[in-house]
CSV table of C-alpha atoms in Angstrom, one decimal:
chain,number,residue,atom,x,y,z
A,1,UNK,CA,-4.7,11.5,-37.1
A,2,UNK,CA,-1.7,12.3,-39.2
A,3,UNK,CA,1.7,11.3,-38.2
A,4,UNK,CA,2.9,14.8,-39.1
A,5,UNK,CA,0.7,16.2,-36.4
A,6,UNK,CA,2.4,14.0,-33.8
A,7,UNK,CA,5.8,15.1,-35.0
A,8,UNK,CA,4.6,18.7,-34.4
A,9,UNK,CA,3.5,17.7,-30.9
A,10,UNK,CA,6.9,16.2,-30.3
A,11,UNK,CA,8.4,19.6,-31.2
A,12,UNK,CA,6.1,21.3,-28.8
A,13,UNK,CA,7.0,19.1,-25.9
A,14,UNK,CA,10.7,18.9,-26.7
A,15,UNK,CA,10.9,15.2,-26.7
A,16,UNK,CA,11.3,12.7,-29.6
A,17,UNK,CA,9.7,9.4,-29.1
A,18,UNK,CA,11.3,6.1,-30.0
A,19,UNK,CA,7.9,4.5,-30.0
A,20,UNK,CA,5.4,7.0,-31.5
A,21,UNK,CA,2.5,4.7,-30.7
A,22,UNK,CA,2.8,5.7,-27.1
A,23,UNK,CA,2.1,9.3,-27.9
A,24,UNK,CA,-0.8,8.2,-30.1
A,25,UNK,CA,-2.2,6.4,-27.1
A,26,UNK,CA,-1.7,9.4,-24.9
A,27,UNK,CA,-3.8,11.7,-27.1
A,28,UNK,CA,-6.6,9.1,-27.7
A,29,UNK,CA,-9.7,9.8,-25.5
A,30,UNK,CA,-12.1,7.1,-24.3
A,31,UNK,CA,-14.9,8.7,-26.3
A,32,UNK,CA,-13.1,7.9,-29.6
A,33,UNK,CA,-12.6,4.3,-28.5
A,34,UNK,CA,-16.2,4.0,-27.4
A,35,UNK,CA,-17.6,5.3,-30.6
A,36,UNK,CA,-15.6,2.9,-32.7
A,37,UNK,CA,-16.3,-0.1,-30.4
A,38,UNK,CA,-12.6,-0.6,-29.8
A,39,UNK,CA,-10.9,-2.3,-26.8
A,40,UNK,CA,-11.0,0.2,-23.9
A,41,UNK,CA,-7.3,-0.2,-23.2
A,42,UNK,CA,-6.7,1.6,-26.5
A,43,UNK,CA,-7.6,4.9,-24.9
A,44,UNK,CA,-5.3,7.0,-22.7
A,45,UNK,CA,-6.8,6.2,-19.3
A,46,UNK,CA,-4.3,3.5,-18.2
A,47,UNK,CA,-1.3,5.5,-19.3
A,48,UNK,CA,-2.7,8.6,-17.6
A,49,UNK,CA,-2.9,6.6,-14.4
A,50,UNK,CA,0.8,6.0,-14.7
A,51,UNK,CA,1.6,9.6,-15.6
A,52,UNK,CA,-0.3,10.8,-12.6
A,53,UNK,CA,1.9,8.7,-10.3
A,54,UNK,CA,5.1,9.9,-12.0
A,55,UNK,CA,3.9,13.5,-11.7
A,56,UNK,CA,3.3,13.1,-8.0
A,57,UNK,CA,6.7,11.6,-7.4
A,58,UNK,CA,8.6,14.2,-9.3
A,59,UNK,CA,6.7,17.2,-7.9
A,60,UNK,CA,7.0,15.8,-4.3
A,61,UNK,CA,10.8,15.4,-4.7
A,62,UNK,CA,11.1,18.8,-6.3
A,63,UNK,CA,9.2,20.6,-3.6
A,64,UNK,CA,10.9,18.7,-0.8
A,65,UNK,CA,14.3,19.8,-2.1
A,66,UNK,CA,13.3,23.3,-3.0
A,67,UNK,CA,11.5,24.2,0.2
A,68,UNK,CA,13.5,22.7,3.1
A,69,UNK,CA,11.8,24.8,5.7
A,70,UNK,CA,8.2,24.0,4.7
A,71,UNK,CA,6.2,21.5,6.8
A,72,UNK,CA,4.4,18.5,5.3
A,73,UNK,CA,1.0,20.3,5.3
A,74,UNK,CA,2.4,23.3,3.4
A,75,UNK,CA,4.2,21.0,0.9
A,76,UNK,CA,1.0,19.1,0.3
A,77,UNK,CA,-1.0,22.3,-0.3
A,78,UNK,CA,1.7,23.6,-2.7
A,79,UNK,CA,1.8,20.4,-4.6
A,80,UNK,CA,-2.0,20.4,-5.0
A,81,UNK,CA,-1.9,23.9,-6.5
A,82,UNK,CA,0.6,22.8,-9.1
A,83,UNK,CA,-0.9,19.5,-10.2
A,84,UNK,CA,-4.6,20.2,-9.9
A,85,UNK,CA,-6.9,19.9,-12.9
A,86,UNK,CA,-7.0,23.6,-13.8
A,87,UNK,CA,-3.2,24.0,-13.5
A,88,UNK,CA,-2.5,21.0,-15.7
A,89,UNK,CA,-5.0,22.3,-18.2
A,90,UNK,CA,-3.0,25.5,-18.5
A,91,UNK,CA,0.2,23.3,-19.0
A,92,UNK,CA,-1.7,21.4,-21.7
A,93,UNK,CA,-2.5,24.6,-23.6
A,94,UNK,CA,1.1,25.7,-23.3
A,95,UNK,CA,2.2,22.8,-25.5
A,96,UNK,CA,-1.0,23.2,-27.6
A,97,UNK,CA,-2.1,19.7,-26.6
A,98,UNK,CA,-5.9,20.2,-27.2
A,99,UNK,CA,-5.5,20.5,-31.0
A,100,UNK,CA,-3.8,17.0,-31.1
A,101,UNK,CA,-6.4,15.2,-29.1
A,102,UNK,CA,-8.4,12.3,-30.8
A,103,UNK,CA,-11.9,12.5,-29.5
A,104,UNK,CA,-15.3,11.0,-30.4
A,105,UNK,CA,-17.5,13.1,-32.6
A,106,UNK,CA,-20.0,13.8,-29.8
A,107,UNK,CA,-17.3,14.7,-27.2
A,108,UNK,CA,-15.6,17.0,-29.7
A,109,UNK,CA,-18.8,18.8,-30.6
A,110,UNK,CA,-19.6,19.1,-26.9
A,111,UNK,CA,-16.5,21.1,-26.3
A,112,UNK,CA,-14.4,18.3,-24.8
A,113,UNK,CA,-11.3,19.3,-26.7
A,114,UNK,CA,-10.9,22.4,-24.4
A,115,UNK,CA,-12.5,21.0,-21.3
A,116,UNK,CA,-10.0,21.1,-18.3
A,117,UNK,CA,-10.8,17.5,-17.2
A,118,UNK,CA,-10.0,16.2,-20.7
A,119,UNK,CA,-6.9,18.2,-21.4
A,120,UNK,CA,-5.4,17.7,-17.9
A,121,UNK,CA,-5.9,13.9,-18.2
A,122,UNK,CA,-4.2,13.9,-21.6
A,123,UNK,CA,-1.3,15.9,-20.2
A,124,UNK,CA,-0.8,13.3,-17.5
A,125,UNK,CA,-1.0,10.6,-20.2
A,126,UNK,CA,1.8,12.4,-22.1
A,127,UNK,CA,3.9,12.2,-19.0
A,128,UNK,CA,3.2,8.5,-18.7
A,129,UNK,CA,4.1,8.0,-22.4
A,130,UNK,CA,7.4,9.8,-22.0
A,131,UNK,CA,8.2,7.8,-18.8
A,132,UNK,CA,7.6,4.5,-20.7
A,133,UNK,CA,9.5,5.6,-23.8
A,134,UNK,CA,12.5,7.4,-22.2
A,135,UNK,CA,12.5,6.6,-18.5
A,136,UNK,CA,12.2,8.6,-15.3
A,137,UNK,CA,14.8,11.3,-16.1
A,138,UNK,CA,13.1,12.3,-19.4
A,139,UNK,CA,9.7,12.5,-17.7
A,140,UNK,CA,11.3,14.5,-14.9
A,141,UNK,CA,12.8,17.0,-17.4
A,142,UNK,CA,9.4,17.4,-19.0
A,143,UNK,CA,7.6,17.9,-15.7
A,144,UNK,CA,10.1,20.5,-14.5
A,145,UNK,CA,9.9,22.4,-17.7
A,146,UNK,CA,6.1,22.6,-18.0
A,147,UNK,CA,4.7,22.0,-14.5
A,148,UNK,CA,7.3,23.0,-11.9
A,149,UNK,CA,7.9,26.5,-13.4
A,150,UNK,CA,6.5,29.9,-12.4
A,151,UNK,CA,5.3,28.4,-9.1
A,152,UNK,CA,4.4,31.8,-7.6
A,153,UNK,CA,1.8,32.6,-10.3
A,154,UNK,CA,0.4,29.0,-10.4
A,155,UNK,CA,-0.1,29.0,-6.6
A,156,UNK,CA,-1.7,32.4,-6.8
A,157,UNK,CA,-4.1,31.2,-9.5
A,158,UNK,CA,-5.1,28.0,-7.6
A,159,UNK,CA,-5.8,29.9,-4.3
A,160,UNK,CA,-7.0,33.1,-5.9
A,161,UNK,CA,-10.4,33.2,-4.3
A,162,UNK,CA,-9.2,32.5,-0.8
A,163,UNK,CA,-6.2,34.8,-1.1
A,164,UNK,CA,-8.4,37.6,-2.4
A,165,UNK,CA,-10.9,37.1,0.4
A,166,UNK,CA,-8.0,37.4,3.0
A,167,UNK,CA,-6.7,40.5,1.2
A,168,UNK,CA,-10.2,42.1,1.2
A,169,UNK,CA,-10.8,41.5,4.9
A,170,UNK,CA,-7.4,43.0,5.7
A,171,UNK,CA,-7.5,46.0,3.4
A,172,UNK,CA,-11.1,46.7,2.5
A,173,UNK,CA,-12.8,45.3,5.6
A,174,UNK,CA,-15.5,43.9,3.4
A,175,UNK,CA,-16.2,40.5,1.8
A,176,UNK,CA,-15.6,39.6,-1.8
A,177,UNK,CA,-18.7,39.1,-4.0
A,178,UNK,CA,-18.9,38.0,-7.6
A,179,UNK,CA,-21.4,39.1,-10.3
A,180,UNK,CA,-22.0,36.9,-13.3
A,181,UNK,CA,-22.2,39.6,-16.1
A,182,UNK,CA,-22.9,37.4,-19.1
A,183,UNK,CA,-23.7,33.8,-20.0
A,184,UNK,CA,-23.5,32.7,-23.6
A,185,UNK,CA,-23.1,29.7,-25.8
A,186,UNK,CA,-24.9,26.4,-26.2
A,187,UNK,CA,-26.0,24.4,-23.1
A,188,UNK,CA,-23.1,21.9,-23.4
A,189,UNK,CA,-20.4,24.6,-23.8
A,190,UNK,CA,-21.4,27.8,-22.0
A,191,UNK,CA,-19.1,30.7,-21.4
A,192,UNK,CA,-19.5,32.8,-18.3
A,193,UNK,CA,-18.1,36.2,-17.5
A,194,UNK,CA,-17.8,37.2,-13.8
A,195,UNK,CA,-16.6,40.3,-12.1
A,196,UNK,CA,-15.2,40.9,-8.6
A,197,UNK,CA,-17.0,43.4,-6.4
A,198,UNK,CA,-15.7,44.4,-3.0
A,199,UNK,CA,-18.0,47.1,-1.5
A,200,UNK,CA,-17.6,50.2,-3.8
A,201,UNK,CA,-14.5,48.7,-5.5
A,202,UNK,CA,-15.1,47.1,-8.8
A,203,UNK,CA,-12.5,44.5,-9.6
A,204,UNK,CA,-11.5,42.7,-12.7
A,205,UNK,CA,-13.5,40.4,-15.0
A,206,UNK,CA,-12.8,36.7,-15.6
A,207,UNK,CA,-14.1,34.2,-18.2
A,208,UNK,CA,-14.6,30.5,-17.9
A,209,UNK,CA,-16.8,27.5,-18.9
A,210,UNK,CA,-18.4,27.4,-15.5
A,211,UNK,CA,-19.4,30.1,-13.0
A,212,UNK,CA,-16.7,28.8,-10.6
A,213,UNK,CA,-14.0,29.0,-13.3
A,214,UNK,CA,-15.1,32.5,-14.3
A,215,UNK,CA,-15.0,33.7,-10.6
A,216,UNK,CA,-11.5,32.1,-10.1
A,217,UNK,CA,-10.2,33.9,-13.2
A,218,UNK,CA,-11.7,37.2,-12.0
A,219,UNK,CA,-10.2,36.8,-8.6
A,220,UNK,CA,-6.8,36.0,-10.1
A,221,UNK,CA,-6.9,39.0,-12.5
A,222,UNK,CA,-7.9,41.2,-9.5
A,223,UNK,CA,-5.1,40.0,-7.4
A,224,UNK,CA,-2.6,40.8,-10.2
A,225,UNK,CA,-4.1,44.2,-10.6
A,226,UNK,CA,-3.9,44.9,-6.8
A,227,UNK,CA,-0.4,43.6,-6.7
A,228,UNK,CA,0.7,45.9,-9.5
A,229,UNK,CA,-1.1,49.0,-8.3
A,230,UNK,CA,-1.3,48.4,-4.5
A,231,UNK,CA,-4.9,49.6,-4.9
A,232,UNK,CA,-7.1,49.3,-1.8
A,233,UNK,CA,-4.2,49.8,0.7
């Protein structure tokens, strides 16, 4: 892992570390440590645990102040949509985090570099690293910039299947179904393409590394299409 690559990651996240070893720790996956028979505390799991707690505190405070009329249940649901695995994986891609991850050979060959569970954990680890290195305010700035932005679309994406189901019942009077059009790639790293079908209406396609992810993406793209065209009303 070249130091220059971490300098590039610092540019991507907009934060300069005083202790670069914290960022190295944040991008080091347990598979790398395991393959080299290193001490397990040299992977990013502990610092991810810290980052998760900081993320919850910052997002809770932000939502509490931003939505004074929402009840506890609504705030909890909204927070879940912003900090769930799939949402954080999107944030990780925004700062190009996957290309900086240090993985074991097997994990990397198995597609781990772009797996949501791996990238979202690493993103939380970066939050933890910034918190240790620069304090709460710096971590808060990072979270507000990359997580607590574009809330409407992130919420729509997280709840896309249920929102589309409600829309379909109200406007089409029919349930939403999903067709898996294609399935490709090796067993450990498959790619699925799904399509929304509502009666005679053929919705958008979506792609993902699981059938569920492909369906979610198809639902999200269909919602955006319906929102833009008011089709089905």
